[in-house]
Amino acid sequence: MTILIVGCNGFIGSSLVSYFNGQGFDVSGCDLAASSTLACTYHSVVQGASNWNLFFQNNRFDYCINAAGSGNVGYSVQHPLADFEANTVETARLLDALRLHNPACRYLHISSAAVYGNPASLPVSELAPCQPLSPYGWHKWLAESLCREYVSLYALPIAMVRPFSIYGPGLRKQLFWDTYQKYLANPDHIELWGTGRESRDFIFIDDIGPAFHVILEKGSLTGEVYNLASGTETTIQDAVHSLFRHAGLDVSIRFNQQVREGDPLNWRADVSRLSALGFQAQTNLETGIRQLASWLRMESAH
């Protein structure tokens, strides 16, 4: 079986290359860099000028996962047009090239739990109304609408995944990385947004590949959406204290009591739809944070 990982050099994409290689797939990847050290057939593309039509004329795939795009909420608030181009316009180009040249390819689109905004109740199911709080969330939602368009009008086999808070070694942004960098910069003054009682539903990076694999092989791919999470709610203060505990550090953290623009308050996913396909997350938060803390210590030693 052949699979294309779009955005293969990123945190999620590189993990997917490794996972599908291990499953015996013929893996190809594409990204913006001129080259890649990953174990796959690599194609360099240029955002905005990438000719997906020519690419799919010359290459055929059984599966395609779109792990590309911008993944920074704060950046999207400051640069909404750039985020729209990366997360929505490129999706339209990719979908239309698949329509024209590889319509049987089973396509999995990575959206985001950011489309939910602040859910009215928890756990949030895939049927909950979407009320994005940031340009990033809006653009992910628009990309989902494009996917539904190509399912409805052109019968492309497409499913969408809404990951909640993916974490793990290799992620050089977001909560755990940012908090650890603040510790390295000033161990006596670590200030984070919010109250600490905000919550997230964390899922470890090693669980992503198996989840996507199950969807591609067992999902209907008729435009359905799957939450991807552990189904467990964890407060921010508990998560960061766990990180420092596993790093062997005794630190004091101050929460500034202010909500950062674009950030939701509380998340916990209803994961029953994905569970019905046979997927179960294998890495609990303590185990995952232990691995993450070890990686962060090694990174800071370099």
Short mmCIF file of C-alpha atoms in Angstrom, two decimals:
data_model
loop_
_atom_site.label_atom_id
_atom_site.label_comp_id
_atom_site.label_asym_id
_atom_site.label_seq_id
_atom_site.Cartn_x
_atom_site.Cartn_y
_atom_site.Cartn_z
CA MET A 1 0.00 0.00 0.00
CA THR A 2 1.20 3.49 -0.82
CA ILE A 3 0.65 6.50 1.43
CA LEU A 4 1.47 10.20 1.07
CA ILE A 5 2.12 12.30 4.19
CA VAL A 6 1.67 15.99 3.34
CA GLY A 7 3.67 18.07 5.82
CA CYS A 8 5.96 15.15 6.59
CA ASN A 9 8.71 17.19 8.26
CA GLY A 10 6.42 18.46 11.02
CA PHE A 11 5.83 17.05 14.48
CA ILE A 12 2.81 14.97 13.46
CA GLY A 13 3.97 14.27 9.91
CA SER A 14 7.37 12.87 10.87
CA SER A 15 5.73 10.60 13.45
CA LEU A 16 3.35 9.33 10.76
CA VAL A 17 6.24 8.57 8.39
CA SER A 18 7.90 6.49 11.09
CA TYR A 19 4.69 4.69 12.02
CA PHE A 20 3.59 3.76 8.49
CA ASN A 21 7.13 2.66 7.59
CA GLY A 22 6.89 0.29 10.53
CA GLN A 23 3.60 -1.04 9.18
CA GLY A 24 5.17 -1.95 5.85
CA PHE A 25 3.71 0.88 3.76
CA ASP A 26 5.46 2.45 0.78
CA VAL A 27 5.71 5.94 2.29
CA SER A 28 6.10 9.20 0.40
CA GLY A 29 6.25 12.62 1.99
CA CYS A 30 6.15 16.23 0.89
CA ASP A 31 6.92 19.47 2.68
CA LEU A 32 8.26 22.97 2.11
CA ALA A 33 11.93 22.20 2.82
CA ALA A 34 14.28 21.46 -0.07
CA SER A 35 15.20 18.09 1.45
CA SER A 36 14.36 15.74 4.28
CA THR A 37 16.24 13.20 6.38
CA LEU A 38 13.12 11.06 6.83
CA ALA A 39 12.98 7.49 5.52
CA CYS A 40 10.52 8.14 2.70
CA THR A 41 10.36 9.18 -0.94
CA TYR A 42 10.52 12.94 -0.49
CA HIS A 43 9.00 15.69 -2.64
CA SER A 44 9.65 19.38 -2.03
CA VAL A 45 6.69 21.72 -2.61
CA VAL A 46 6.24 25.49 -2.49
CA GLN A 47 3.17 26.79 -0.67
CA GLY A 48 1.04 28.95 -2.91
CA ALA A 49 2.92 27.87 -6.00
CA SER A 50 2.81 24.12 -5.49
CA ASN A 51 1.40 22.43 -8.57
CA TRP A 52 -0.61 19.64 -7.02
CA ASN A 53 -2.12 18.79 -10.41
CA LEU A 54 1.27 17.97 -11.88
CA PHE A 55 2.25 16.13 -8.71
CA PHE A 56 -0.76 13.80 -8.80
CA GLN A 57 -0.45 13.31 -12.54
CA ASN A 58 2.93 11.73 -11.86
CA ASN A 59 2.21 10.01 -8.53
CA ARG A 60 -0.63 7.75 -7.35
CA PHE A 61 -1.42 6.83 -3.75
CA ASP A 62 -3.81 4.52 -1.94
CA TYR A 63 -3.89 6.83 1.09
CA CYS A 64 -3.10 10.49 1.77
CA ILE A 65 -2.91 12.26 5.14
CA ASN A 66 -2.78 16.04 5.19
CA ALA A 67 -0.62 17.01 8.17
CA ALA A 68 0.43 20.32 6.63
CA GLY A 69 -0.59 23.90 7.40
CA SER A 70 0.01 26.39 10.16
CA GLY A 71 -0.56 25.13 13.70
CA ASN A 72 -0.10 28.23 15.82
CA VAL A 73 -3.19 29.95 17.29
CA GLY A 74 -1.29 33.06 18.34
CA TYR A 75 0.26 33.43 14.89
CA SER A 76 -3.17 33.12 13.28
CA VAL A 77 -4.50 35.99 15.41
CA GLN A 78 -1.68 38.24 14.21
CA HIS A 79 -1.56 36.90 10.62
CA PRO A 80 -5.04 35.66 9.69
CA LEU A 81 -4.51 35.82 5.92
CA ALA A 82 -1.31 33.77 6.03
CA ASP A 83 -3.05 31.21 8.24
CA PHE A 84 -6.01 31.08 5.81
CA GLU A 85 -3.70 30.43 2.89
CA ALA A 86 -1.83 27.67 4.72
CA ASN A 87 -4.81 25.90 6.28
CA THR A 88 -7.64 26.50 3.81
CA VAL A 89 -6.44 27.55 0.35
CA GLU A 90 -3.78 24.82 0.14
CA THR A 91 -6.42 22.29 1.19
CA ALA A 92 -8.62 23.39 -1.73
CA ARG A 93 -5.72 22.98 -4.17
CA LEU A 94 -4.89 19.54 -2.83
CA LEU A 95 -8.49 18.31 -2.90
CA ASP A 96 -9.04 19.48 -6.47
CA ALA A 97 -5.88 17.74 -7.68
CA LEU A 98 -7.08 14.53 -6.03
CA ARG A 99 -10.46 14.96 -7.73
CA LEU A 100 -8.81 15.25 -11.12
CA HIS A 101 -5.99 12.72 -10.90
CA ASN A 102 -6.33 10.35 -7.92
CA PRO A 103 -10.04 10.24 -6.95
CA ALA A 104 -9.85 6.79 -5.36
CA CYS A 105 -7.18 7.89 -2.86
CA ARG A 106 -8.53 7.63 0.68
CA TYR A 107 -7.86 11.08 2.14
CA LEU A 108 -7.60 11.91 5.83
CA HIS A 109 -7.70 15.58 6.76
CA ILE A 110 -6.26 16.78 10.07
CA SER A 111 -8.53 19.48 11.43
CA SER A 112 -8.47 20.60 15.09
CA ALA A 113 -10.52 20.67 18.26
CA ALA A 114 -10.13 24.45 17.96
CA VAL A 115 -13.25 24.37 15.76
CA TYR A 116 -15.35 23.79 18.91
CA GLY A 117 -14.28 26.94 20.74
CA ASN A 118 -15.72 26.78 24.27
CA PRO A 119 -18.15 23.84 24.23
CA ALA A 120 -21.45 24.26 26.07
CA SER A 121 -20.94 20.92 27.82
CA LEU A 122 -18.33 18.20 28.24
CA PRO A 123 -17.43 15.75 26.90
CA VAL A 124 -17.78 17.39 23.49
CA SER A 125 -18.95 15.12 20.68
CA GLU A 126 -18.44 15.51 16.95
CA LEU A 127 -22.07 16.68 16.70
CA ALA A 128 -21.49 19.71 18.95
CA PRO A 129 -21.82 23.12 17.27
CA CYS A 130 -18.59 24.67 16.01
CA GLN A 131 -17.85 28.12 17.46
CA PRO A 132 -14.15 28.87 16.77
CA LEU A 133 -12.37 31.46 18.88
CA SER A 134 -9.37 32.14 16.60
CA PRO A 135 -8.60 32.52 12.90
CA TYR A 136 -6.86 29.13 13.16
CA GLY A 137 -10.09 27.52 14.38
CA TRP A 138 -12.16 29.25 11.70
CA HIS A 139 -9.78 28.21 8.93
CA LYS A 140 -9.72 24.60 10.10
CA TRP A 141 -13.52 24.66 10.06
CA LEU A 142 -13.54 26.14 6.54
CA ALA A 143 -11.16 23.40 5.40
CA GLU A 144 -13.59 20.82 6.80
CA SER A 145 -16.35 22.44 4.72
CA LEU A 146 -14.19 22.04 1.63
CA CYS A 147 -13.74 18.37 2.45
CA ARG A 148 -17.50 17.93 2.80
CA GLU A 149 -17.97 19.70 -0.53
CA TYR A 150 -15.69 17.24 -2.32
CA VAL A 151 -17.43 14.30 -0.67
CA SER A 152 -20.89 15.58 -1.55
CA LEU A 153 -20.27 16.74 -5.10
CA TYR A 154 -17.45 14.47 -6.27
CA ALA A 155 -17.74 11.41 -3.98
CA LEU A 156 -14.11 11.59 -2.86
CA PRO A 157 -13.36 9.20 0.04
CA ILE A 158 -12.57 11.64 2.86
CA ALA A 159 -12.62 11.63 6.66
CA MET A 160 -11.62 14.37 9.05
CA VAL A 161 -9.90 14.17 12.43
CA ARG A 162 -10.12 16.76 15.19
CA PRO A 163 -7.08 16.23 17.43
CA PHE A 164 -7.23 17.74 20.87
CA SER A 165 -3.89 18.41 22.63
CA ILE A 166 -1.19 16.28 21.02
CA TYR A 167 2.09 16.28 22.95
CA GLY A 168 5.35 14.38 23.09
CA PRO A 169 9.09 14.48 22.36
CA GLY A 170 9.89 16.60 19.33
CA LEU A 171 7.21 19.27 19.80
CA ARG A 172 9.00 22.59 20.12
CA LYS A 173 5.97 24.77 20.85
CA GLN A 174 2.80 24.87 22.94
CA LEU A 175 2.27 24.31 26.66
CA PHE A 176 5.00 21.91 27.79
CA TRP A 177 7.78 23.26 25.58
CA ASP A 178 6.94 26.90 26.31
CA THR A 179 6.73 26.31 30.05
CA TYR A 180 10.05 24.46 30.15
CA GLN A 181 11.73 27.24 28.16
CA LYS A 182 10.44 29.77 30.67
CA TYR A 183 11.98 27.68 33.44
CA LEU A 184 15.34 27.61 31.63
CA ALA A 185 15.23 31.38 31.10
CA ASN A 186 14.28 32.23 34.69
CA PRO A 187 13.68 29.36 37.15
CA ASP A 188 12.37 31.75 39.80
CA HIS A 189 9.71 33.39 37.65
CA ILE A 190 7.46 31.11 35.59
CA GLU A 191 4.27 32.86 34.60
CA LEU A 192 1.52 31.21 32.56
CA TRP A 193 -1.76 32.44 31.15
CA GLY A 194 -5.06 31.78 32.89
CA THR A 195 -5.90 30.44 36.32
CA GLY A 196 -4.41 26.96 35.98
CA ARG A 197 -7.89 25.46 36.23
CA GLU A 198 -8.32 25.50 32.48
CA SER A 199 -8.24 21.97 31.12
CA ARG A 200 -7.16 20.01 28.06
CA ASP A 201 -7.56 16.48 26.73
CA PHE A 202 -4.01 15.31 26.02
CA ILE A 203 -3.03 12.52 23.64
CA PHE A 204 0.53 11.25 23.12
CA ILE A 205 2.17 11.49 19.71
CA ASP A 206 2.78 7.72 19.46
CA ASP A 207 -0.99 7.13 19.54
CA ILE A 208 -1.63 9.27 16.44
CA GLY A 209 -0.39 6.85 13.78
CA PRO A 210 -2.47 3.89 15.00
CA ALA A 211 -5.58 6.10 15.19
CA PHE A 212 -5.15 7.37 11.63
CA HIS A 213 -4.44 3.85 10.38
CA VAL A 214 -7.70 2.57 11.87
CA ILE A 215 -9.69 5.40 10.30
CA LEU A 216 -8.16 4.92 6.85
CA GLU A 217 -8.83 1.19 6.86
CA LYS A 218 -12.12 0.93 8.79
CA GLY A 219 -13.79 4.33 8.48
CA SER A 220 -16.53 4.92 5.94
CA LEU A 221 -14.70 7.98 4.55
CA THR A 222 -17.96 9.64 3.62
CA GLY A 223 -17.12 13.01 5.15
CA GLU A 224 -17.35 11.90 8.78
CA VAL A 225 -15.42 13.53 11.62
CA TYR A 226 -13.54 11.83 14.47
CA ASN A 227 -12.39 13.34 17.74
CA LEU A 228 -8.83 12.25 18.52
CA ALA A 229 -8.05 12.42 22.23
CA SER A 230 -7.73 10.31 25.34
CA GLY A 231 -11.17 11.20 26.69
CA THR A 232 -9.55 12.38 29.95
CA GLU A 233 -9.68 15.98 31.19
CA THR A 234 -6.54 17.35 32.85
CA THR A 235 -6.08 20.85 34.28
CA ILE A 236 -3.19 22.95 33.05
CA GLN A 237 -1.77 23.29 36.56
CA ASP A 238 -1.78 19.51 37.05
CA ALA A 239 -0.16 18.96 33.65
CA VAL A 240 2.73 21.40 34.16
CA HIS A 241 3.35 20.27 37.73
CA SER A 242 3.55 16.71 36.45
CA LEU A 243 6.10 17.82 33.85
CA PHE A 244 8.40 19.39 36.43
CA ARG A 245 7.95 16.49 38.85
CA HIS A 246 9.13 14.04 36.18
CA ALA A 247 11.96 16.41 35.31
CA GLY A 248 13.06 16.25 38.97
CA LEU A 249 12.49 19.98 39.49
CA ASP A 250 10.76 21.83 42.30
CA VAL A 251 9.38 25.03 40.82
CA SER A 252 6.78 27.66 41.61
CA ILE A 253 4.38 28.63 38.83
CA ARG A 254 2.29 31.79 38.76
CA PHE A 255 -0.88 32.02 36.69
CA ASN A 256 -1.69 35.55 35.57
CA GLN A 257 -5.51 35.13 35.75
CA GLN A 258 -5.90 36.41 32.17
CA VAL A 259 -7.40 34.51 29.23
CA ARG A 260 -5.15 34.52 26.18
CA GLU A 261 -6.94 35.47 22.96
CA GLY A 262 -8.03 32.39 21.04
CA ASP A 263 -7.59 29.94 23.93
CA PRO A 264 -10.56 27.77 24.99
CA LEU A 265 -11.23 27.23 28.69
CA ASN A 266 -12.05 23.54 29.13
CA TRP A 267 -11.83 20.51 26.84
CA ARG A 268 -12.68 16.86 27.16
CA ALA A 269 -13.54 14.80 24.11
CA ASP A 270 -16.20 12.20 23.52
CA VAL A 271 -14.07 9.55 21.79
CA SER A 272 -16.77 6.92 21.32
CA ARG A 273 -16.90 7.30 17.53
CA LEU A 274 -13.21 6.50 17.13
CA SER A 275 -13.36 3.81 19.81
CA ALA A 276 -16.12 2.09 17.80
CA LEU A 277 -13.55 1.49 15.03
CA GLY A 278 -11.35 -0.34 17.52
CA PHE A 279 -8.91 2.40 18.53
CA GLN A 280 -7.78 2.86 22.12
CA ALA A 281 -5.03 5.26 23.19
CA GLN A 282 -2.14 3.26 24.68
CA THR A 283 -0.11 5.94 26.49
CA ASN A 284 -1.47 7.49 29.67
CA LEU A 285 -0.53 11.04 30.61
CA GLU A 286 1.99 10.14 33.33
CA THR A 287 3.88 7.79 31.00
CA GLY A 288 3.83 10.30 28.17
CA ILE A 289 4.97 13.22 30.31
CA ARG A 290 7.78 11.08 31.73
CA GLN A 291 9.07 10.51 28.19
CA LEU A 292 8.59 14.18 27.33
CA ALA A 293 10.45 15.36 30.44
CA SER A 294 13.38 13.09 29.61
CA TRP A 295 13.54 14.51 26.08
CA LEU A 296 13.34 18.10 27.33
CA ARG A 297 16.25 17.49 29.75
CA MET A 298 18.35 16.08 26.89
CA GLU A 299 17.45 19.01 24.63
CA SER A 300 18.42 21.57 27.26
CA ALA A 301 21.76 19.81 27.81
CA HIS A 302 22.81 20.38 24.19
#
